[in-house]
CSV table of C-alpha atoms in Angstrom, one decimal:
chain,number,residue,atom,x,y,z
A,1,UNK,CA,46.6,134.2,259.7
A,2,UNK,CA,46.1,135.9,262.5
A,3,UNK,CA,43.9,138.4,262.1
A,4,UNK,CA,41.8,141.0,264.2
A,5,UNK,CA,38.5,139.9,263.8
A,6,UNK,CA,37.0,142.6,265.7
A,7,UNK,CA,37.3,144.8,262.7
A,8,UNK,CA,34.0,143.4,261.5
A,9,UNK,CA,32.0,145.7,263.3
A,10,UNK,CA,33.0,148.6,260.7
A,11,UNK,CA,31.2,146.9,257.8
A,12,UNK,CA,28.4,145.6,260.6
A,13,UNK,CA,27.7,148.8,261.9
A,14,UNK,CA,28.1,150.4,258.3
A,15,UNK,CA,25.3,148.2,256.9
A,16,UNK,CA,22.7,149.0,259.6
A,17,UNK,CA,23.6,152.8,259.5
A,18,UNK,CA,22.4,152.0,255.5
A,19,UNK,CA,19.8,150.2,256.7
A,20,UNK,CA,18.5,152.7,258.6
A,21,UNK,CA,19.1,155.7,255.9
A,22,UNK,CA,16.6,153.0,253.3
A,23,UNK,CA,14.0,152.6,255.8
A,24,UNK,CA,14.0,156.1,256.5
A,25,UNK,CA,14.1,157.4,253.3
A,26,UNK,CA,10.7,154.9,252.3
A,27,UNK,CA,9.1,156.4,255.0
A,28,UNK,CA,9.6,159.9,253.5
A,29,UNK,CA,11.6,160.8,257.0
A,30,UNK,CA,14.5,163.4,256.7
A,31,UNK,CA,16.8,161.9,259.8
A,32,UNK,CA,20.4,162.0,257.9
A,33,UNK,CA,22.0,165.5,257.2
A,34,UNK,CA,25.0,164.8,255.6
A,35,UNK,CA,27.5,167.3,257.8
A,36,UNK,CA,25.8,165.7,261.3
A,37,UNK,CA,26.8,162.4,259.6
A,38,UNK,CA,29.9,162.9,258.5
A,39,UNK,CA,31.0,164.5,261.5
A,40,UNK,CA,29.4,161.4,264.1
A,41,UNK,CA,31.7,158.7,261.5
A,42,UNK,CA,34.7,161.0,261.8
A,43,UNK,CA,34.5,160.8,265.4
A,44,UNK,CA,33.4,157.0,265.2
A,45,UNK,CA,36.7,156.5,263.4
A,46,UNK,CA,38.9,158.4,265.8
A,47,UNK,CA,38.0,156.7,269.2
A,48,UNK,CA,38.0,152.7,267.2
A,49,UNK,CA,41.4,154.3,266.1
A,50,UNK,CA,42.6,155.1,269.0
A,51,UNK,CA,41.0,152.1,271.1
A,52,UNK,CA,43.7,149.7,269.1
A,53,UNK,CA,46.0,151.7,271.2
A,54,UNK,CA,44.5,151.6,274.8
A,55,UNK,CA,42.3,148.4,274.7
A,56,UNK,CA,45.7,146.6,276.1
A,57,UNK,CA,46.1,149.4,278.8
A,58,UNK,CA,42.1,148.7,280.1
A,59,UNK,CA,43.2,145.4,280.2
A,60,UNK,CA,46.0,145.5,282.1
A,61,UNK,CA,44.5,148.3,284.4
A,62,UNK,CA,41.3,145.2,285.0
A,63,UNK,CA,44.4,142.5,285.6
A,64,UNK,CA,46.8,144.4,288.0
A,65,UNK,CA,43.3,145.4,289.7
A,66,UNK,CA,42.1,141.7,289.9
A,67,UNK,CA,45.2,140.0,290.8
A,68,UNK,CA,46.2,142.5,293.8
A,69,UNK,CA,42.8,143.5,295.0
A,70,UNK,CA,40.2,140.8,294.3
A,71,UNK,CA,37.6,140.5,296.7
A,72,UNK,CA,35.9,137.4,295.8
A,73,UNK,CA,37.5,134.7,293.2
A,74,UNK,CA,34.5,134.2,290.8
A,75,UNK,CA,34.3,131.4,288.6
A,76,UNK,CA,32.7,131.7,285.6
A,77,UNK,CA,29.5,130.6,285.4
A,78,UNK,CA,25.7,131.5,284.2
A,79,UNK,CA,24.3,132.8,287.0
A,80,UNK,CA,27.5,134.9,287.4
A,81,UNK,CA,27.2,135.9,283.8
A,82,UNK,CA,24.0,137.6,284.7
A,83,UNK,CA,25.1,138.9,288.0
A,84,UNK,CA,28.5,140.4,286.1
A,85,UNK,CA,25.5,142.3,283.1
A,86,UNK,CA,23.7,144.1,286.1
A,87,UNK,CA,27.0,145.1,287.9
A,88,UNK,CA,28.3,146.5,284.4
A,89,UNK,CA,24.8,147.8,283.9
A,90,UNK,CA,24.3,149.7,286.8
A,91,UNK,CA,27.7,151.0,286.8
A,92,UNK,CA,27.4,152.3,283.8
A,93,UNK,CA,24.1,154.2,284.9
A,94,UNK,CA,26.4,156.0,287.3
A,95,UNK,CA,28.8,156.8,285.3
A,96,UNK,CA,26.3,157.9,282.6
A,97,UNK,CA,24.3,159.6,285.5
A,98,UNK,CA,27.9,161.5,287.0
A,99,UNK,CA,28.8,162.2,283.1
A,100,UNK,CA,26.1,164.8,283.0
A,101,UNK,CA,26.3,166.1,286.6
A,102,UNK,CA,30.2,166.8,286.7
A,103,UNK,CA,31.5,168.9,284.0
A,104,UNK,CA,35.0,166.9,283.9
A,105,UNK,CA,33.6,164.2,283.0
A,106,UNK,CA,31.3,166.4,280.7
A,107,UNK,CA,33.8,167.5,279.0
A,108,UNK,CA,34.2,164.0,277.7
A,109,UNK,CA,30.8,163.2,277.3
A,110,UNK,CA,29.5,166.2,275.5
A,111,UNK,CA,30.7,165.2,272.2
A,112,UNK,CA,28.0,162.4,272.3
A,113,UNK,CA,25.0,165.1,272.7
A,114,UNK,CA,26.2,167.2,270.2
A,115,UNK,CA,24.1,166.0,266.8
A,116,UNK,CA,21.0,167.3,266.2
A,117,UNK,CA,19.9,164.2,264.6
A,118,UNK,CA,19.5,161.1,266.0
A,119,UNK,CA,20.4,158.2,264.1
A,120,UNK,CA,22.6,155.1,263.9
A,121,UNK,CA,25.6,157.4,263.7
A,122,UNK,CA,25.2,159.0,266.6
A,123,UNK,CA,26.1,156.1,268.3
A,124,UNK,CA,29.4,156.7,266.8
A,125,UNK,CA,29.7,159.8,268.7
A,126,UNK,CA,32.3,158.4,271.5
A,127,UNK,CA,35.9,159.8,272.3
A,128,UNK,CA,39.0,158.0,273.9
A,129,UNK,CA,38.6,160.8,276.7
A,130,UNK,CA,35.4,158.8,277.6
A,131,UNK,CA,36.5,155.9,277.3
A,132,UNK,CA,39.4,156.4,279.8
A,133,UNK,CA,36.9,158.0,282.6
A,134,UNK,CA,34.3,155.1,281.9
A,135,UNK,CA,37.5,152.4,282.6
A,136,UNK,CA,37.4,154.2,286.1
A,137,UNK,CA,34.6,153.4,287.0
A,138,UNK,CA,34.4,149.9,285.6
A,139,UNK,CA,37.5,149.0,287.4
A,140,UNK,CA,35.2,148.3,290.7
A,141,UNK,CA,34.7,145.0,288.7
A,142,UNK,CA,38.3,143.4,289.0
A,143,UNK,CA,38.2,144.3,292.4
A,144,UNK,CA,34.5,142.6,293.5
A,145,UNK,CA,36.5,139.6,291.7
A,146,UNK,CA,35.1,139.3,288.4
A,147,UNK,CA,38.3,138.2,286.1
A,148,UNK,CA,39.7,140.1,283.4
A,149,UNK,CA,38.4,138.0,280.3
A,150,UNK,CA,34.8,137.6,281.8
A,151,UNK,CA,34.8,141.6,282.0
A,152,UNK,CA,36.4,142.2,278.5
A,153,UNK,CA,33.7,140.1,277.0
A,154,UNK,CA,31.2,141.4,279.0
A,155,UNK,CA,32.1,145.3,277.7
A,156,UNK,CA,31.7,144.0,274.1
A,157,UNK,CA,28.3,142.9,274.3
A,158,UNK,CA,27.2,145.9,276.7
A,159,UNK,CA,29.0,148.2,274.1
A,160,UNK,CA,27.1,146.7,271.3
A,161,UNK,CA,23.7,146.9,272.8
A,162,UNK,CA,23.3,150.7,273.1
A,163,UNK,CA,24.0,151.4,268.9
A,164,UNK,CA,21.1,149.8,268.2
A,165,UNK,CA,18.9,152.3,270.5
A,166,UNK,CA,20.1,155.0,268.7
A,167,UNK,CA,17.3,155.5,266.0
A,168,UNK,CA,13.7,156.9,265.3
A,169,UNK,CA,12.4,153.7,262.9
A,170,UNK,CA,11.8,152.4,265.6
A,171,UNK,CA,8.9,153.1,267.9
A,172,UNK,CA,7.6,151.7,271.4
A,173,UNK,CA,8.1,148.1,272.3
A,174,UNK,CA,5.4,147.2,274.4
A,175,UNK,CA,6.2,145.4,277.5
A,176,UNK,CA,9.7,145.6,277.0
A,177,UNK,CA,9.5,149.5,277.3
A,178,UNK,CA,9.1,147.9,281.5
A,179,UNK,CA,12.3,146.4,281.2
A,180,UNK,CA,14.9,147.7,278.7
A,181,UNK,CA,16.3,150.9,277.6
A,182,UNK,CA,14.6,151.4,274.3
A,183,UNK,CA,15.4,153.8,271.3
A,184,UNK,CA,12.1,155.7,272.6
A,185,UNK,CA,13.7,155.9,276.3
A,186,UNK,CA,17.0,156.9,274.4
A,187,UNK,CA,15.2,159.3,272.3
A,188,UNK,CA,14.2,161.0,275.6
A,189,UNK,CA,18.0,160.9,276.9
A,190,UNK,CA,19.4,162.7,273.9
A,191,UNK,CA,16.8,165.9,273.8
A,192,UNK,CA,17.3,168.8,274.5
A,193,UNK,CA,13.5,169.2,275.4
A,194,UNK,CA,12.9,171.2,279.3
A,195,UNK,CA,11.3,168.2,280.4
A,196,UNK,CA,13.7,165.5,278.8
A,197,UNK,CA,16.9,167.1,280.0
A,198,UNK,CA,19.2,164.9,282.1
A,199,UNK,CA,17.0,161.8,282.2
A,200,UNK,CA,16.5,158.0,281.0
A,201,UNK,CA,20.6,157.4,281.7
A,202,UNK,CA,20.0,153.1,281.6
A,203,UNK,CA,22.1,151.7,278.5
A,204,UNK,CA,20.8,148.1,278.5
A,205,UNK,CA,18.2,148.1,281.9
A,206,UNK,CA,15.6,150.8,282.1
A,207,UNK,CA,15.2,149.6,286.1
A,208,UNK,CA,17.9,152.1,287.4
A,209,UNK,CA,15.9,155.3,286.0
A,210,UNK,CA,13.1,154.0,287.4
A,211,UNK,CA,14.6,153.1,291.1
A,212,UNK,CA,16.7,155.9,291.3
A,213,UNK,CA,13.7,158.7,289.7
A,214,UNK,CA,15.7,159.7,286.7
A,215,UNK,CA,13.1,158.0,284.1
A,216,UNK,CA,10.9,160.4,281.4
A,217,UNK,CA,8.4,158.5,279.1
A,218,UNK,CA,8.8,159.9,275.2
A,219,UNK,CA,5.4,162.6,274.9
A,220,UNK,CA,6.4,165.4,272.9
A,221,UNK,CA,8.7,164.9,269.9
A,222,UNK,CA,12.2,165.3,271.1
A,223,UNK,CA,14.5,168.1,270.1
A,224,UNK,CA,18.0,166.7,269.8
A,225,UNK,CA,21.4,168.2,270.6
A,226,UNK,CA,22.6,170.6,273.3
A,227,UNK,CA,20.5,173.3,274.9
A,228,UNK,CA,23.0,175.6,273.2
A,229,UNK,CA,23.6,174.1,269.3
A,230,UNK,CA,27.7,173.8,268.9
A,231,UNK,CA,26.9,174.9,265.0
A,232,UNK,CA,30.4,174.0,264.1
A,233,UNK,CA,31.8,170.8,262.0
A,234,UNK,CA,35.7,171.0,262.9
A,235,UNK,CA,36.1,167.7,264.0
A,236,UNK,CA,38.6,169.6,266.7
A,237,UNK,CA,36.3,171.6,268.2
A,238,UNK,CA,34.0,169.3,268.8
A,239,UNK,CA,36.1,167.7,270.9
A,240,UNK,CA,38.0,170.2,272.5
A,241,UNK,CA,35.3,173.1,272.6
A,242,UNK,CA,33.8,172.3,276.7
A,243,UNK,CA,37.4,171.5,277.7
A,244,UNK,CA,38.2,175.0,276.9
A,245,UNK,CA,34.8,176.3,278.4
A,246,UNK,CA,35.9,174.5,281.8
A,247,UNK,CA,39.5,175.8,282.4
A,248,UNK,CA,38.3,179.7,280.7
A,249,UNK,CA,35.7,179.6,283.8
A,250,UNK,CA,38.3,178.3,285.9
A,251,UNK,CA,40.6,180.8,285.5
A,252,UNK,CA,38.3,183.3,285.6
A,253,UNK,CA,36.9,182.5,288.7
A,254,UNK,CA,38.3,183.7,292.2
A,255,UNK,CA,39.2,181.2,294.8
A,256,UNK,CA,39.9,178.0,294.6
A,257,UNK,CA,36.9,176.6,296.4
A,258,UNK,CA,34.8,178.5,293.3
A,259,UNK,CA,37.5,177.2,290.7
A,260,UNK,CA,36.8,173.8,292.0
A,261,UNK,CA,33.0,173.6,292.2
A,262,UNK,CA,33.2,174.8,288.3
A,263,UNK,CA,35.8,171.4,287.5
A,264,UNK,CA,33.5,168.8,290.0
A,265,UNK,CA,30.5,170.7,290.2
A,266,UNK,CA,27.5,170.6,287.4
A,267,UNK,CA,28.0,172.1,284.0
A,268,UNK,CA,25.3,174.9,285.1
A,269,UNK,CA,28.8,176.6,286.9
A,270,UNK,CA,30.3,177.1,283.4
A,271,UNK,CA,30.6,180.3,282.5
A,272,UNK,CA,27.5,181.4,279.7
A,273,UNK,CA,30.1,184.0,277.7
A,274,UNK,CA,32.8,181.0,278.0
A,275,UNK,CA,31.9,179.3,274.7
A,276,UNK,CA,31.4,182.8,272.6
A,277,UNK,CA,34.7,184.3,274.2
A,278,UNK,CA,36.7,181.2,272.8
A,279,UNK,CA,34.9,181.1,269.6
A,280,UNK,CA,36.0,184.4,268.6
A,281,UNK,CA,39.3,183.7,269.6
A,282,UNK,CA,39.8,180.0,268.4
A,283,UNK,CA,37.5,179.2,266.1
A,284,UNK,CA,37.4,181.7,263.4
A,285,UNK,CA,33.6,180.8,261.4
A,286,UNK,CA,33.8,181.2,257.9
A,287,UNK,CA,30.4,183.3,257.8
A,288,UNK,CA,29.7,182.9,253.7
A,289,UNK,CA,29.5,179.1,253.8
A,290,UNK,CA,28.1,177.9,250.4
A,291,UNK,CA,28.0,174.0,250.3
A,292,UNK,CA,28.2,172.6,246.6
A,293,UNK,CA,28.2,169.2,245.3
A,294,UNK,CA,32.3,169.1,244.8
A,295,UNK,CA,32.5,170.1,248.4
A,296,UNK,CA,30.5,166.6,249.2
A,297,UNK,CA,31.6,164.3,246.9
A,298,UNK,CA,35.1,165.1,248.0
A,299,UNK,CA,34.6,164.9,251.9
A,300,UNK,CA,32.4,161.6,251.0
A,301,UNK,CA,35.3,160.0,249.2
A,302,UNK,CA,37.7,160.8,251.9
A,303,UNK,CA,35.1,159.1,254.6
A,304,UNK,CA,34.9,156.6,252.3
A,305,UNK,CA,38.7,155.9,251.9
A,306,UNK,CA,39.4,156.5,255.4
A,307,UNK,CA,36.5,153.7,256.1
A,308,UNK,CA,38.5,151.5,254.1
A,309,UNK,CA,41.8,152.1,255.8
A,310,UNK,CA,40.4,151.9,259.0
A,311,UNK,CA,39.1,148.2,258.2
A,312,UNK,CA,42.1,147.1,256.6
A,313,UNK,CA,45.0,148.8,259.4
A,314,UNK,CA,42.2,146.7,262.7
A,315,UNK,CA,42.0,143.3,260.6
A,316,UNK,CA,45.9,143.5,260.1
A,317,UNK,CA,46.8,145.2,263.2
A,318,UNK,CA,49.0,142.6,264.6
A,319,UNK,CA,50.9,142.2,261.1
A,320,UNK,CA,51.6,146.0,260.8
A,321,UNK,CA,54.8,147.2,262.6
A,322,UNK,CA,54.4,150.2,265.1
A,323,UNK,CA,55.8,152.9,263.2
A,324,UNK,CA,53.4,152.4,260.1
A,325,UNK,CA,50.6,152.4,262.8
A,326,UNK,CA,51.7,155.7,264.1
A,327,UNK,CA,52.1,156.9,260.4
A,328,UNK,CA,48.7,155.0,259.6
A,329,UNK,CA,47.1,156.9,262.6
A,330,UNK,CA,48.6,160.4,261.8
A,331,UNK,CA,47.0,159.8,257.7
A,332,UNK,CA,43.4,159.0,259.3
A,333,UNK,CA,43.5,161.9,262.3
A,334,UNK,CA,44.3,164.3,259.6
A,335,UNK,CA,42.0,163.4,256.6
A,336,UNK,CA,39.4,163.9,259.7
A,337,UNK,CA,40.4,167.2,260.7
A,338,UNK,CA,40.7,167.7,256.7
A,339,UNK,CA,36.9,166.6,256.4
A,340,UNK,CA,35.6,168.8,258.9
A,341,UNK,CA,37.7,172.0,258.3
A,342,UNK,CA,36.6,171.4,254.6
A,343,UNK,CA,32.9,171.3,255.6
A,344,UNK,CA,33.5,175.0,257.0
A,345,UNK,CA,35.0,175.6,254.1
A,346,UNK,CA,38.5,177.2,255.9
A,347,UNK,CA,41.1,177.9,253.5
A,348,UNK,CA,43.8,176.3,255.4
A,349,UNK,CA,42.7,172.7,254.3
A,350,UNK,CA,45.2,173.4,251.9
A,351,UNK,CA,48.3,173.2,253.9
A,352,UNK,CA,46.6,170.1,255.5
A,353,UNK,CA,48.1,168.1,252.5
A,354,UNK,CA,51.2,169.0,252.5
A,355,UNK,CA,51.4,167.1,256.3
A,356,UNK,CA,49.2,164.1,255.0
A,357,UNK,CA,51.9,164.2,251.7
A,358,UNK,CA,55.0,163.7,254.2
A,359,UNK,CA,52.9,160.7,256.6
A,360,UNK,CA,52.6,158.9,252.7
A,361,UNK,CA,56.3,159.4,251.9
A,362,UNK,CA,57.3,158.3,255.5
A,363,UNK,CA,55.8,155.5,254.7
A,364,UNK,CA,57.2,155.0,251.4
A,365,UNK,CA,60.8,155.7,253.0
A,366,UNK,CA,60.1,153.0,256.1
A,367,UNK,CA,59.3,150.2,253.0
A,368,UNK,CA,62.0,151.2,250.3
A,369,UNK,CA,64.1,153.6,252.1
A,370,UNK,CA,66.4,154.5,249.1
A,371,UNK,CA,68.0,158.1,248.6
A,372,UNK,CA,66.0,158.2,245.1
A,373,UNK,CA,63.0,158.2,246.9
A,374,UNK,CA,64.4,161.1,249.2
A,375,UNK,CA,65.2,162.7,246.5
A,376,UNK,CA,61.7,162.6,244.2
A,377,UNK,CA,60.2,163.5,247.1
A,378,UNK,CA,62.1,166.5,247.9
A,379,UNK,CA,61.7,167.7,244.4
A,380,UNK,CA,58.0,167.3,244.4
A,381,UNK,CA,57.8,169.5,247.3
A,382,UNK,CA,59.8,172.1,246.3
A,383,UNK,CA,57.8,172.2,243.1
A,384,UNK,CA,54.5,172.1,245.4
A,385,UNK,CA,56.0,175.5,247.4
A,386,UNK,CA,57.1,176.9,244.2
A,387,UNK,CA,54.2,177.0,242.4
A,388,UNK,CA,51.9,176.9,245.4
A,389,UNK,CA,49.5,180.4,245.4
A,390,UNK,CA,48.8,177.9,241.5
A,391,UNK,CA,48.3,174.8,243.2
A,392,UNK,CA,46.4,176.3,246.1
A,393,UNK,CA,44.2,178.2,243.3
A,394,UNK,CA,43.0,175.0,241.5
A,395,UNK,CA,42.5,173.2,245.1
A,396,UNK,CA,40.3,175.1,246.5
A,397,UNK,CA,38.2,175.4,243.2
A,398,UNK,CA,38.6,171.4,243.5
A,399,UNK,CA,36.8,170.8,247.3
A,400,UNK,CA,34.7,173.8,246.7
A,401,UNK,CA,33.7,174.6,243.5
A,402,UNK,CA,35.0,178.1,243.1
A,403,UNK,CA,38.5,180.1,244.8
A,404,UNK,CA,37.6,181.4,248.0
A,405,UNK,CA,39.5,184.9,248.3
């Protein structure tokens, strides 16, 4: 068979995160709150989603790149190996660096600095935004010479160093504090502390803070998330929220040269009211918020089954026809927006299954599609809208342990 063996890092990266959550809890340490948590996975989940669908676009981008441009023709070899970690290394420390200093690509970035935990699911806190801007940069690579499936590789291992920095089990490491970005250097990066902001940018070298004076040793205990909490769990604010902040200050701004400093100049430009503005507007907070067990064991379930599909759609990608995918895509991005819109307790979750209901029986349709099955499912939902103010009733006492009037 030929399966995609690359969907092993969901279990992987599941059993350290559990790791982690044991070691903490022996220690008596509180670092897991379960809405940071679930929130990091959902967005984990989206972006190794999505990445099924724009790994083969990087890829081709690095090819066209290498075959038309190519400065040098490296061979591979281990010395070039090593030469091809520092270029990707310190690359990545400029994009990193340019990711805090430029509010475009801040508005990609953000999402990443948004927990106010820090743990191994933070690491899952990357979007597909960011991983399109970081391909920009990494495409000086192809054209030094590097080839294609030296650089693909490469990205694998430097992607899998930095989740493993992401925790607070583990303290300082000695002499290789010198050398390497640590998860106390890391701890530094993700504070929101006056004296921690905007430093420690290395992912797998510490040498670039260092040489280029961006380096902060861990002193005080760090205070994680953004200098202004986002307080919100809708998985799409999270990741919409600064893009909205940008192009509100744009538009409110008069000139173009001021419109433009605010998209390519430092997030310090965006306007301060920007974010409460659009909150009024957009994002509606449900201000009597009462979490109950019902409300997580049903979002933890849904994590759990969306885990599950996630695994099982990356091992068999290249057995799974592209509609299915699509329809497989559509289930996953909506159970996420389900999970976080349930966590705020909105009561439009509701309608949110009668869209996941029609991905299922699209499905069903693309596998058996027989007018019978048409028909049952048409009944079903005229049923659902006939008695729905019932249905609706005994759903919300479901997810949240009471009806929310």
């Amino acid at each position: 068979m030929h399966l995609n063996y690359l969907a092993l890092a969901v279990p992987f990266f599941l059993t350290f995160i559990g790791l982690e959550y044991l070691v903490a809890r022996k220690k008596g340490k509180t670092y897991f709150k379960f809405n940071d948590s679930v929130s990091n996975l959902s967005i984990g989940i989206a972006e190794r989603l999505l990445d099924t669908f724009t790994v083969g676009l990087f890829y081709f981008v690095y090819d066209y790149l290498y075959r038309h441009f190519a400065l040098f023709d490296i061979k591979s070899s281990v010395l070039l190996w090593v030469a091809l970690l520092i270029c990707t290394d310190f690359i990545w420390y400029w994009y990193h660096r340019l990711a805090h200093e430029v509010s475009l690509f801040w508005s990609a970035h953000v999402v990443h600095h948004q927990s106010e935990e820090f743990n191994y699911t933070v690491s899952a806190r990357i979007t597909v935004f960011q991983a399109f801007i970081r391909t920009g940069f990494w495409a000086v690579l192809p054209v030094i010479g590097f080839p294609p499936a030296m650089i693909t590789s490469m990205l694998l291992v430097h992607g899998l160093y930095p989740f493993f920095i992401h925790t607070r089990t583990i303290g300082k490491l000695g002499i290789l504090e010198y050398i390497f970005v640590t998860p106390s250097h890391h701890r530094v990066h993700h504070a929101s502390n006056p004296k921690y902001l905007d430093k420690n940018y290395g992912d797998v070298f510490i040498i670039w803070d260092k040489l280029f004076g961006t380096f902060v040793k861990e002193e005080e205990e760090p205070v994680y998330g953004l200098t202004k909490p986002l307080e919100s769990n809708s998985f799409l604010w999270q990741h919409f929220h600064f893009i909205l902040e940008l192009f509100y200050s744009a538009r409110q701004a008069k000139g173009w040269r001021n419109k433009l400093r605010i998209i390519f100049g430092k997030p310090d430009y965006i306007d301060p009211t920007a974010r409460q503005v659009l909150e009024e507007k957009l994002l509606l907070r449900n201000q009597d918020v009462t979490e109950t067990p019902k409300l997580y064991s049903y979002v933890l379930w849904q994590i759990v089954a969306t885990l599950t599909l996630l695994f099982t759609f990356l091992l068999l990608e290249h057995y799974i026809p592209v509609f299915i995918q699509v329809c497989v895509t559509l289930l996953i991005l909506l159970t996420l927006i389900n999970c976080g819109a349930i966590m705020e307790q909105k009561k439009w979750v509701f309608y949110l299954e009668y869209a996941r209901y029609l991905v299922i029986c699209l499905v069903g349709y693309y596998y058996w599609p027989h007018p019978a099955l048409l028909c049952a499912a048409a009944i079903i939902m005229i049923m659902g809208a006939y008695f729905q103010s019932h249905l609706k009733e005994h759903y919300l006492r479901l997810v949240y342990g009471y009806t929310r009037s």
